[in-house]
């Protein structure tokens, strides 16, 4: 209890999870005291929009700010403290030490409930001179502004992107639309490792077609600096790659150091919680990119940091920190992105994830039209579904196409969530209108193929 | 058993249900004899494409033919007999009398299994001179060719469409795109009666904006003929409406006469079946527009003739006629159409259907963006969900918007099918990518509002 006698909730981190938890705590308890500690200048921003700021689609970075600290203070009664750093926690006396970066002073803050929404930091390649002026990572708006300012300088002809995950892929488009030649480096054998190889190859073909060089299975030996201390060349097992700019997008790792003591983490180091988002320490919750999420198909905790999950976990943590009883039911690993003008999306397990989890799955892969063939303007959609070899339960789905892919993947979400078999799913009363889908929508078309394969095996 | 000793399946009607049943019977039994009796010249055609043939999007009517009778004969071993009319059934000796319209002869045909896929016929307004040269209905390709030929004659300035259901609405666009002024007449108080009033009004505004006159709640007194015997004026309680062409799209009724004796129908007269699509008479199945369908939310049989249902019921009837054990689980009343460039779709119960069924539902209506607001090219989507006032179970959903509406409605299909509550559905791991949806996709946005309303009532 704070001096005021009100229940005090302190939230470390003003990103998606932190601000969702703040808003949710306020809804659950109109009277409690809520303090958000944020290291940067911004809270509540759409960092998924950063590639579109760099590409120029978003002209002003303030378009990415959803709510300002002032809004939270005035309209929601949430005390947002930017430029503030949480330095240490003493959970025995429920107190956090805060550094006020602007005032260059420290103070301690008692709490009744503490929410850790400290997020994640980019994983950096070995030997990279992270302090070089032309090496960038992207986590927040400050990072975006720094990158934009460097590009606006005009000297960038070649950008090298380290990491072929979804952030790396989005930045291919951002760079090419700025007239910068991009080279995407991925040490694994495929880009978009969350997707199966067939889908990943379609993405690769699309990206290459836009003039991006993709180097898979490549080994980086050394980042070479010029006289000005900037990385200008990368030595790899396939030779040198020139770079005026290096963007590191090789995954992230949870930020947990301050809290590591006494709080068990999973194998990724993320802070474990129960389904109420409570850590093992009384009064401390965790949510967002610093914590794992329970995967409903894999039936285990996985580290799968995404904005949607952060938002959902934040809401649960906030409500419970305010005395509520919300639970976070888990994720399906749903993910969607645009690859230039194409859409790619997935939900449930990928083949690799299934293998790692010991699932014995069958798969169906189909290519079918998005609309009735006599309606112009449609496209081909590639669909892959993964289903249990013995029960027929649908376990995963992936799609690729020029349009209406992401919302079609979402049809699979309640199918997989509710543990339907391919046969049951094929019976669903899915809509049909020639201008939006053929009689056999790609979703049903692939399920029919899956059922054929499943029936033939019995 | 036929003379050949093979199991013989006779199918009356070569539309969506009939041909789906033929194909399904063939898959289930490669050796049985399958005979399809079709009155017209075509089988297996996309009659949903007819408005697009009239509008000119589909240039050649043969684009709407999916498979020819020859294809079925040669590739599937299905004996398709066009220009053939089933005249009478004697189910005691399992025999059908057939009129060969081309040869002007009759013959009788024994069967082991009989599938009634006789479809539906347009409901005609009282007093309409149905034989007038310029009065049209649309059920098959012959109807489409007759209408197209009349329009190509060039004398059509004003078309009156009787009936504001989905066919009437589609023909508004077909006519306006041919430069014909259209007037849509609907005796009820709203167009698209399967949708709730708010959604229907949006459709009305869109259609009116394209120059179509809509007359709702109007009473037609008389169809006046000119010297040539054509309808040239319609006398209504609001005055006269000029017409060079009258299209009747006032709903359909099941074609059941030949089989009425001894086969119970529902209140619409449709042929009742069990979930195996078997009628009450041994060896006789029914499917498609001549039979009702079990509505999974209403928990009763309803007459809701649609191509998707016909196809699904046909597959079940065909498999079972060949000795299989398929079942038709039912429908959710899903429906989608384009209204000019807009999309409208629904699934589950409408407010009126809920009222009629004695359901006590609450509703949420939201308008929210289809994409992140900083991404150009998105649109507003209007979403309405209906949910049980005491349990929160989702019972129906309707959507209206310029894009990606129909596949979003399909996300609700497995949600309603699996009897999820609004709270459970809100927990679904729906995809997010700024270029295809905001963090709160319209589906989730409306579910969140529904949960707020539901929670506030407890």
mmCIF file of N, CA and C in Angstrom, chain B residues 11-108:
data_model
loop_
_atom_site.group_PDB
_atom_site.id
_atom_site.type_symbol
_atom_site.label_atom_id
_atom_site.label_comp_id
_atom_site.label_asym_id
_atom_site.label_seq_id
_atom_site.Cartn_x
_atom_site.Cartn_y
_atom_site.Cartn_z
ATOM 1 N N UNK B 11 -30.314 -40.104 -60.364
ATOM 2 C CA UNK B 11 -30.320 -38.770 -59.759
ATOM 3 C C UNK B 11 -31.218 -37.875 -60.607
ATOM 4 N N UNK B 12 -32.216 -37.252 -59.982
ATOM 5 C CA UNK B 12 -33.111 -36.355 -60.719
ATOM 6 C C UNK B 12 -32.635 -34.928 -60.503
ATOM 7 N N UNK B 13 -32.045 -34.336 -61.537
ATOM 8 C CA UNK B 13 -31.580 -32.953 -61.450
ATOM 9 C C UNK B 13 -30.064 -32.871 -61.570
ATOM 10 N N UNK B 14 -29.594 -32.070 -62.508
ATOM 11 C CA UNK B 14 -28.157 -31.964 -62.763
ATOM 12 C C UNK B 14 -27.566 -30.644 -62.307
ATOM 13 N N UNK B 15 -28.160 -30.042 -61.276
ATOM 14 C CA UNK B 15 -27.619 -28.793 -60.718
ATOM 15 C C UNK B 15 -26.515 -29.094 -59.719
ATOM 16 N N UNK B 16 -26.257 -28.134 -58.827
ATOM 17 C CA UNK B 16 -25.152 -28.261 -57.869
ATOM 18 C C UNK B 16 -25.289 -29.517 -57.014
ATOM 19 N N UNK B 17 -26.491 -29.743 -56.457
ATOM 20 C CA UNK B 17 -26.679 -30.893 -55.573
ATOM 21 C C UNK B 17 -26.590 -32.198 -56.357
ATOM 22 N N UNK B 18 -27.271 -32.245 -57.496
ATOM 23 C CA UNK B 18 -27.317 -33.476 -58.281
ATOM 24 C C UNK B 18 -25.938 -33.902 -58.742
ATOM 25 N N UNK B 19 -25.166 -32.963 -59.296
ATOM 26 C CA UNK B 19 -23.861 -33.348 -59.816
ATOM 27 C C UNK B 19 -22.861 -33.613 -58.696
ATOM 28 N N UNK B 20 -22.999 -32.900 -57.560
ATOM 29 C CA UNK B 20 -22.125 -33.212 -56.418
ATOM 30 C C UNK B 20 -22.427 -34.619 -55.926
ATOM 31 N N UNK B 21 -23.717 -34.998 -55.938
ATOM 32 C CA UNK B 21 -24.067 -36.336 -55.464
ATOM 33 C C UNK B 21 -23.556 -37.390 -56.438
ATOM 34 N N UNK B 22 -23.615 -37.095 -57.740
ATOM 35 C CA UNK B 22 -23.115 -38.051 -58.737
ATOM 36 C C UNK B 22 -21.618 -38.279 -58.557
ATOM 37 N N UNK B 23 -20.875 -37.170 -58.404
ATOM 38 C CA UNK B 23 -19.423 -37.282 -58.262
ATOM 39 C C UNK B 23 -19.056 -38.006 -56.970
ATOM 40 N N UNK B 24 -19.813 -37.708 -55.925
ATOM 41 C CA UNK B 24 -19.533 -38.317 -54.636
ATOM 42 C C UNK B 24 -19.866 -39.813 -54.647
ATOM 43 N N UNK B 25 -20.968 -40.174 -55.306
ATOM 44 C CA UNK B 25 -21.326 -41.599 -55.421
ATOM 45 C C UNK B 25 -20.236 -42.342 -56.184
ATOM 46 N N UNK B 26 -19.723 -41.701 -57.227
ATOM 47 C CA UNK B 26 -18.661 -42.340 -58.015
ATOM 48 C C UNK B 26 -17.404 -42.546 -57.173
ATOM 49 N N UNK B 27 -17.042 -41.538 -56.361
ATOM 50 C CA UNK B 27 -15.868 -41.703 -55.492
ATOM 51 C C UNK B 27 -16.086 -42.842 -54.508
ATOM 52 N N UNK B 28 -17.327 -42.940 -53.981
ATOM 53 C CA UNK B 28 -17.611 -43.950 -52.961
ATOM 54 C C UNK B 28 -17.665 -45.349 -53.568
ATOM 55 N N UNK B 29 -18.117 -45.445 -54.800
ATOM 56 C CA UNK B 29 -18.249 -46.767 -55.440
ATOM 57 C C UNK B 29 -17.853 -46.651 -56.906
ATOM 58 N N UNK B 30 -16.661 -47.083 -57.258
ATOM 59 C CA UNK B 30 -16.187 -46.948 -58.639
ATOM 60 C C UNK B 30 -16.985 -47.798 -59.623
ATOM 61 N N UNK B 31 -17.779 -48.745 -59.103
ATOM 62 C CA UNK B 31 -18.417 -49.712 -60.010
ATOM 63 C C UNK B 31 -19.906 -49.510 -60.214
ATOM 64 N N UNK B 32 -20.565 -48.698 -59.395
ATOM 65 C CA UNK B 32 -22.023 -48.595 -59.511
ATOM 66 C C UNK B 32 -22.403 -47.861 -60.797
ATOM 67 N N UNK B 33 -23.672 -48.018 -61.163
ATOM 68 C CA UNK B 33 -24.200 -47.330 -62.335
ATOM 69 C C UNK B 33 -24.837 -46.027 -61.851
ATOM 70 N N UNK B 34 -24.497 -44.917 -62.495
ATOM 71 C CA UNK B 34 -25.022 -43.620 -62.065
ATOM 72 C C UNK B 34 -25.670 -42.939 -63.270
ATOM 73 N N UNK B 35 -26.945 -42.602 -63.131
ATOM 74 C CA UNK B 35 -27.672 -41.943 -64.228
ATOM 75 C C UNK B 35 -28.232 -40.625 -63.702
ATOM 76 N N UNK B 36 -27.929 -39.543 -64.412
ATOM 77 C CA UNK B 36 -28.454 -38.227 -64.030
ATOM 78 C C UNK B 36 -29.496 -37.795 -65.060
ATOM 79 N N UNK B 37 -30.673 -37.430 -64.556
ATOM 80 C CA UNK B 37 -31.764 -36.975 -65.420
ATOM 81 C C UNK B 37 -31.880 -35.458 -65.285
ATOM 82 N N UNK B 38 -31.604 -34.744 -66.372
ATOM 83 C CA UNK B 38 -31.637 -33.277 -66.316
ATOM 84 C C UNK B 38 -32.553 -32.744 -67.422
ATOM 85 N N UNK B 39 -33.441 -31.866 -67.026
ATOM 86 C CA UNK B 39 -34.419 -31.318 -67.953
ATOM 87 C C UNK B 39 -33.768 -30.403 -69.018
ATOM 88 N N UNK B 40 -32.767 -29.643 -68.616
ATOM 89 C CA UNK B 40 -32.155 -28.671 -69.526
ATOM 90 C C UNK B 40 -30.990 -29.251 -70.318
ATOM 91 N N UNK B 41 -30.216 -28.327 -70.916
ATOM 92 C CA UNK B 41 -29.102 -28.742 -71.771
ATOM 93 C C UNK B 41 -27.787 -28.810 -71.001
ATOM 94 N N UNK B 42 -27.759 -28.158 -69.814
ATOM 95 C CA UNK B 42 -26.503 -28.032 -69.082
ATOM 96 C C UNK B 42 -26.571 -28.740 -67.730
ATOM 97 N N UNK B 43 -25.457 -29.267 -67.321
ATOM 98 C CA UNK B 43 -25.305 -29.706 -65.928
ATOM 99 C C UNK B 43 -24.039 -29.043 -65.404
ATOM 100 N N UNK B 44 -23.858 -29.068 -64.076
ATOM 101 C CA UNK B 44 -22.602 -28.593 -63.483
ATOM 102 C C UNK B 44 -22.199 -27.216 -63.988
ATOM 103 N N UNK B 45 -23.030 -26.228 -63.706
ATOM 104 C CA UNK B 45 -22.689 -24.870 -64.105
ATOM 105 C C UNK B 45 -22.776 -23.955 -62.885
ATOM 106 N N UNK B 46 -22.083 -22.827 -62.989
ATOM 107 C CA UNK B 46 -22.005 -21.894 -61.865
ATOM 108 C C UNK B 46 -23.123 -20.872 -62.011
ATOM 109 N N UNK B 47 -24.312 -21.180 -61.508
ATOM 110 C CA UNK B 47 -25.386 -20.200 -61.720
ATOM 111 C C UNK B 47 -25.197 -18.938 -60.878
ATOM 112 N N UNK B 48 -24.316 -18.997 -59.868
ATOM 113 C CA UNK B 48 -23.957 -17.768 -59.143
ATOM 114 C C UNK B 48 -23.237 -16.782 -60.057
ATOM 115 N N UNK B 49 -22.745 -17.282 -61.199
ATOM 116 C CA UNK B 49 -22.028 -16.409 -62.114
ATOM 117 C C UNK B 49 -22.937 -15.697 -63.105
ATOM 118 N N UNK B 50 -24.212 -16.047 -63.103
ATOM 119 C CA UNK B 50 -25.120 -15.492 -64.117
ATOM 120 C C UNK B 50 -25.203 -13.953 -64.072
ATOM 121 N N UNK B 51 -25.296 -13.342 -62.883
ATOM 122 C CA UNK B 51 -25.313 -11.867 -62.882
ATOM 123 C C UNK B 51 -24.069 -11.284 -63.552
ATOM 124 N N UNK B 52 -22.942 -11.962 -63.420
ATOM 125 C CA UNK B 52 -21.700 -11.466 -64.009
ATOM 126 C C UNK B 52 -21.654 -11.712 -65.510
ATOM 127 N N UNK B 53 -22.438 -12.668 -65.979
ATOM 128 C CA UNK B 53 -22.605 -12.848 -67.426
ATOM 129 C C UNK B 53 -23.476 -11.709 -67.978
ATOM 130 N N UNK B 54 -24.530 -11.394 -67.273
ATOM 131 C CA UNK B 54 -25.409 -10.313 -67.734
ATOM 132 C C UNK B 54 -24.680 -8.965 -67.670
ATOM 133 N N UNK B 55 -23.864 -8.766 -66.624
ATOM 134 C CA UNK B 55 -23.149 -7.482 -66.500
ATOM 135 C C UNK B 55 -22.060 -7.340 -67.558
ATOM 136 N N UNK B 56 -21.606 -8.464 -68.099
ATOM 137 C CA UNK B 56 -20.567 -8.421 -69.126
ATOM 138 C C UNK B 56 -19.189 -8.806 -68.619
ATOM 139 N N UNK B 57 -19.049 -9.009 -67.303
ATOM 140 C CA UNK B 57 -17.751 -9.444 -66.750
ATOM 141 C C UNK B 57 -17.386 -10.816 -67.320
ATOM 142 N N UNK B 58 -18.376 -11.702 -67.375
ATOM 143 C CA UNK B 58 -18.184 -13.007 -68.009
ATOM 144 C C UNK B 58 -18.677 -12.878 -69.451
ATOM 145 N N UNK B 59 -17.760 -13.029 -70.410
ATOM 146 C CA UNK B 59 -18.086 -12.740 -71.807
ATOM 147 C C UNK B 59 -18.865 -13.880 -72.446
ATOM 148 N N UNK B 60 -18.454 -15.095 -72.148
ATOM 149 C CA UNK B 60 -19.014 -16.267 -72.819
ATOM 150 C C UNK B 60 -19.676 -17.143 -71.755
ATOM 151 N N UNK B 61 -20.915 -17.509 -71.997
ATOM 152 C CA UNK B 61 -21.643 -18.272 -70.981
ATOM 153 C C UNK B 61 -20.974 -19.616 -70.702
ATOM 154 N N UNK B 62 -20.199 -20.104 -71.669
ATOM 155 C CA UNK B 62 -19.541 -21.393 -71.443
ATOM 156 C C UNK B 62 -18.462 -21.328 -70.367
ATOM 157 N N UNK B 63 -18.033 -20.074 -70.036
ATOM 158 C CA UNK B 63 -17.113 -19.942 -68.888
ATOM 159 C C UNK B 63 -17.780 -20.398 -67.599
ATOM 160 N N UNK B 64 -19.102 -20.385 -67.588
ATOM 161 C CA UNK B 64 -19.822 -20.775 -66.368
ATOM 162 C C UNK B 64 -20.050 -22.281 -66.293
ATOM 163 N N UNK B 65 -19.759 -22.970 -67.386
ATOM 164 C CA UNK B 65 -19.918 -24.431 -67.371
ATOM 165 C C UNK B 65 -18.667 -25.031 -66.749
ATOM 166 N N UNK B 66 -18.845 -25.743 -65.648
ATOM 167 C CA UNK B 66 -17.692 -26.308 -64.951
ATOM 168 C C UNK B 66 -17.274 -27.607 -65.634
ATOM 169 N N UNK B 67 -18.233 -28.511 -65.808
ATOM 170 C CA UNK B 67 -17.975 -29.754 -66.543
ATOM 171 C C UNK B 67 -19.118 -29.993 -67.522
ATOM 172 N N UNK B 68 -18.819 -30.556 -68.668
ATOM 173 C CA UNK B 68 -19.861 -30.866 -69.655
ATOM 174 C C UNK B 68 -20.430 -32.260 -69.388
ATOM 175 N N UNK B 69 -21.617 -32.554 -69.930
ATOM 176 C CA UNK B 69 -22.156 -33.918 -69.826
ATOM 177 C C UNK B 69 -21.155 -34.939 -70.382
ATOM 178 N N UNK B 70 -20.474 -34.582 -71.462
ATOM 179 C CA UNK B 70 -19.495 -35.507 -72.067
ATOM 180 C C UNK B 70 -18.384 -35.835 -71.076
ATOM 181 N N UNK B 71 -17.917 -34.781 -70.348
ATOM 182 C CA UNK B 71 -16.878 -35.020 -69.357
ATOM 183 C C UNK B 71 -17.335 -36.060 -68.346
ATOM 184 N N UNK B 72 -18.557 -35.889 -67.851
ATOM 185 C CA UNK B 72 -19.041 -36.839 -66.838
ATOM 186 C C UNK B 72 -19.161 -38.253 -67.416
ATOM 187 N N UNK B 73 -19.609 -38.330 -68.665
ATOM 188 C CA UNK B 73 -19.753 -39.657 -69.273
ATOM 189 C C UNK B 73 -18.400 -40.315 -69.440
ATOM 190 N N UNK B 74 -17.470 -39.577 -70.035
ATOM 191 C CA UNK B 74 -16.181 -40.188 -70.386
ATOM 192 C C UNK B 74 -15.256 -40.354 -69.191
ATOM 193 N N UNK B 75 -15.153 -39.286 -68.377
ATOM 194 C CA UNK B 75 -14.116 -39.296 -67.343
ATOM 195 C C UNK B 75 -14.598 -39.902 -66.030
ATOM 196 N N UNK B 76 -15.898 -39.831 -65.780
ATOM 197 C CA UNK B 76 -16.375 -40.312 -64.489
ATOM 198 C C UNK B 76 -17.325 -41.488 -64.625
ATOM 199 N N UNK B 77 -17.642 -41.874 -65.851
ATOM 200 C CA UNK B 77 -18.579 -42.979 -66.027
ATOM 201 C C UNK B 77 -19.953 -42.663 -65.465
ATOM 202 N N UNK B 78 -20.379 -41.416 -65.618
ATOM 203 C CA UNK B 78 -21.697 -41.004 -65.134
ATOM 204 C C UNK B 78 -22.568 -40.712 -66.359
ATOM 205 N N UNK B 79 -23.685 -41.422 -66.445
ATOM 206 C CA UNK B 79 -24.569 -41.334 -67.610
ATOM 207 C C UNK B 79 -25.494 -40.123 -67.446
ATOM 208 N N UNK B 80 -25.066 -38.987 -67.992
ATOM 209 C CA UNK B 80 -25.847 -37.755 -67.868
ATOM 210 C C UNK B 80 -26.824 -37.666 -69.042
ATOM 211 N N UNK B 81 -28.116 -37.598 -68.716
ATOM 212 C CA UNK B 81 -29.126 -37.517 -69.779
ATOM 213 C C UNK B 81 -29.815 -36.152 -69.720
ATOM 214 N N UNK B 82 -29.365 -35.250 -70.595
ATOM 215 C CA UNK B 82 -29.972 -33.913 -70.629
ATOM 216 C C UNK B 82 -31.272 -33.965 -71.432
ATOM 217 N N UNK B 83 -32.003 -32.877 -71.423
ATOM 218 C CA UNK B 83 -33.307 -32.795 -72.106
ATOM 219 C C UNK B 83 -34.197 -33.955 -71.700
ATOM 220 N N UNK B 84 -34.096 -34.322 -70.439
ATOM 221 C CA UNK B 84 -34.872 -35.456 -69.942
ATOM 222 C C UNK B 84 -35.631 -35.028 -68.700
ATOM 223 N N UNK B 85 -36.855 -35.477 -68.608
ATOM 224 C CA UNK B 85 -37.746 -35.016 -67.545
ATOM 225 C C UNK B 85 -38.253 -36.231 -66.769
ATOM 226 N N UNK B 86 -38.105 -36.174 -65.459
ATOM 227 C CA UNK B 86 -38.674 -37.239 -64.633
ATOM 228 C C UNK B 86 -40.149 -36.910 -64.414
ATOM 229 N N UNK B 87 -41.005 -37.859 -64.731
ATOM 230 C CA UNK B 87 -42.433 -37.575 -64.749
ATOM 231 C C UNK B 87 -43.146 -38.160 -63.543
ATOM 232 N N UNK B 88 -42.741 -39.316 -63.126
ATOM 233 C CA UNK B 88 -43.408 -39.967 -61.996
ATOM 234 C C UNK B 88 -42.473 -40.988 -61.378
ATOM 235 N N UNK B 89 -42.697 -41.203 -60.089
ATOM 236 C CA UNK B 89 -41.915 -42.215 -59.368
ATOM 237 C C UNK B 89 -42.878 -43.263 -58.828
ATOM 238 N N UNK B 90 -42.538 -44.503 -58.986
ATOM 239 C CA UNK B 90 -43.274 -45.547 -58.269
ATOM 240 C C UNK B 90 -42.283 -46.190 -57.306
ATOM 241 N N UNK B 91 -42.347 -45.716 -56.047
ATOM 242 C CA UNK B 91 -41.286 -46.154 -55.133
ATOM 243 C C UNK B 91 -41.485 -47.587 -54.645
ATOM 244 N N UNK B 92 -42.731 -48.136 -54.874
ATOM 245 C CA UNK B 92 -42.947 -49.530 -54.442
ATOM 246 C C UNK B 92 -42.146 -50.482 -55.314
ATOM 247 N N UNK B 93 -42.068 -50.144 -56.625
ATOM 248 C CA UNK B 93 -41.262 -51.009 -57.504
ATOM 249 C C UNK B 93 -39.943 -50.332 -57.910
ATOM 250 N N UNK B 94 -39.636 -49.209 -57.205
ATOM 251 C CA UNK B 94 -38.366 -48.493 -57.443
ATOM 252 C C UNK B 94 -38.162 -48.202 -58.935
ATOM 253 N N UNK B 95 -39.048 -47.395 -59.449
ATOM 254 C CA UNK B 95 -39.005 -47.103 -60.877
ATOM 255 C C UNK B 95 -39.385 -45.637 -61.116
ATOM 256 N N UNK B 96 -38.718 -44.988 -62.064
ATOM 257 C CA UNK B 96 -39.029 -43.607 -62.450
ATOM 258 C C UNK B 96 -39.449 -43.596 -63.921
ATOM 259 N N UNK B 97 -40.470 -42.817 -64.229
ATOM 260 C CA UNK B 97 -40.834 -42.635 -65.638
ATOM 261 C C UNK B 97 -40.150 -41.381 -66.168
ATOM 262 N N UNK B 98 -39.495 -41.544 -67.288
ATOM 263 C CA UNK B 98 -38.707 -40.452 -67.864
ATOM 264 C C UNK B 98 -39.291 -40.052 -69.220
ATOM 265 N N UNK B 99 -39.355 -38.736 -69.459
ATOM 266 C CA UNK B 99 -39.695 -38.251 -70.794
ATOM 267 C C UNK B 99 -38.397 -37.801 -71.461
ATOM 268 N N UNK B 100 -38.112 -38.379 -72.629
ATOM 269 C CA UNK B 100 -36.971 -37.921 -73.414
ATOM 270 C C UNK B 100 -37.478 -36.782 -74.286
ATOM 271 N N UNK B 101 -37.151 -35.555 -73.901
ATOM 272 C CA UNK B 101 -37.736 -34.383 -74.555
ATOM 273 C C UNK B 101 -37.270 -34.256 -76.002
ATOM 274 N N UNK B 102 -36.077 -34.686 -76.289
ATOM 275 C CA UNK B 102 -35.550 -34.606 -77.655
ATOM 276 C C UNK B 102 -36.240 -35.643 -78.546
ATOM 277 N N UNK B 103 -36.301 -36.852 -78.082
ATOM 278 C CA UNK B 103 -36.892 -37.932 -78.879
ATOM 279 C C UNK B 103 -38.413 -37.954 -78.779
ATOM 280 N N UNK B 104 -38.965 -37.133 -77.884
ATOM 281 C CA UNK B 104 -40.409 -37.147 -77.623
ATOM 282 C C UNK B 104 -40.916 -38.553 -77.325
ATOM 283 N N UNK B 105 -40.216 -39.215 -76.450
ATOM 284 C CA UNK B 105 -40.634 -40.572 -76.071
ATOM 285 C C UNK B 105 -40.517 -40.712 -74.560
ATOM 286 N N UNK B 106 -41.130 -41.713 -74.038
ATOM 287 C CA UNK B 106 -41.017 -41.962 -72.607
ATOM 288 C C UNK B 106 -40.462 -43.362 -72.382
ATOM 289 N N UNK B 107 -39.843 -43.502 -71.204
ATOM 290 C CA UNK B 107 -39.373 -44.842 -70.830
ATOM 291 C C UNK B 107 -39.316 -44.914 -69.320
ATOM 292 N N UNK B 108 -39.246 -46.102 -68.805
ATOM 293 C CA UNK B 108 -39.145 -46.224 -67.353
ATOM 294 C C UNK B 108 -37.777 -46.764 -66.980
#
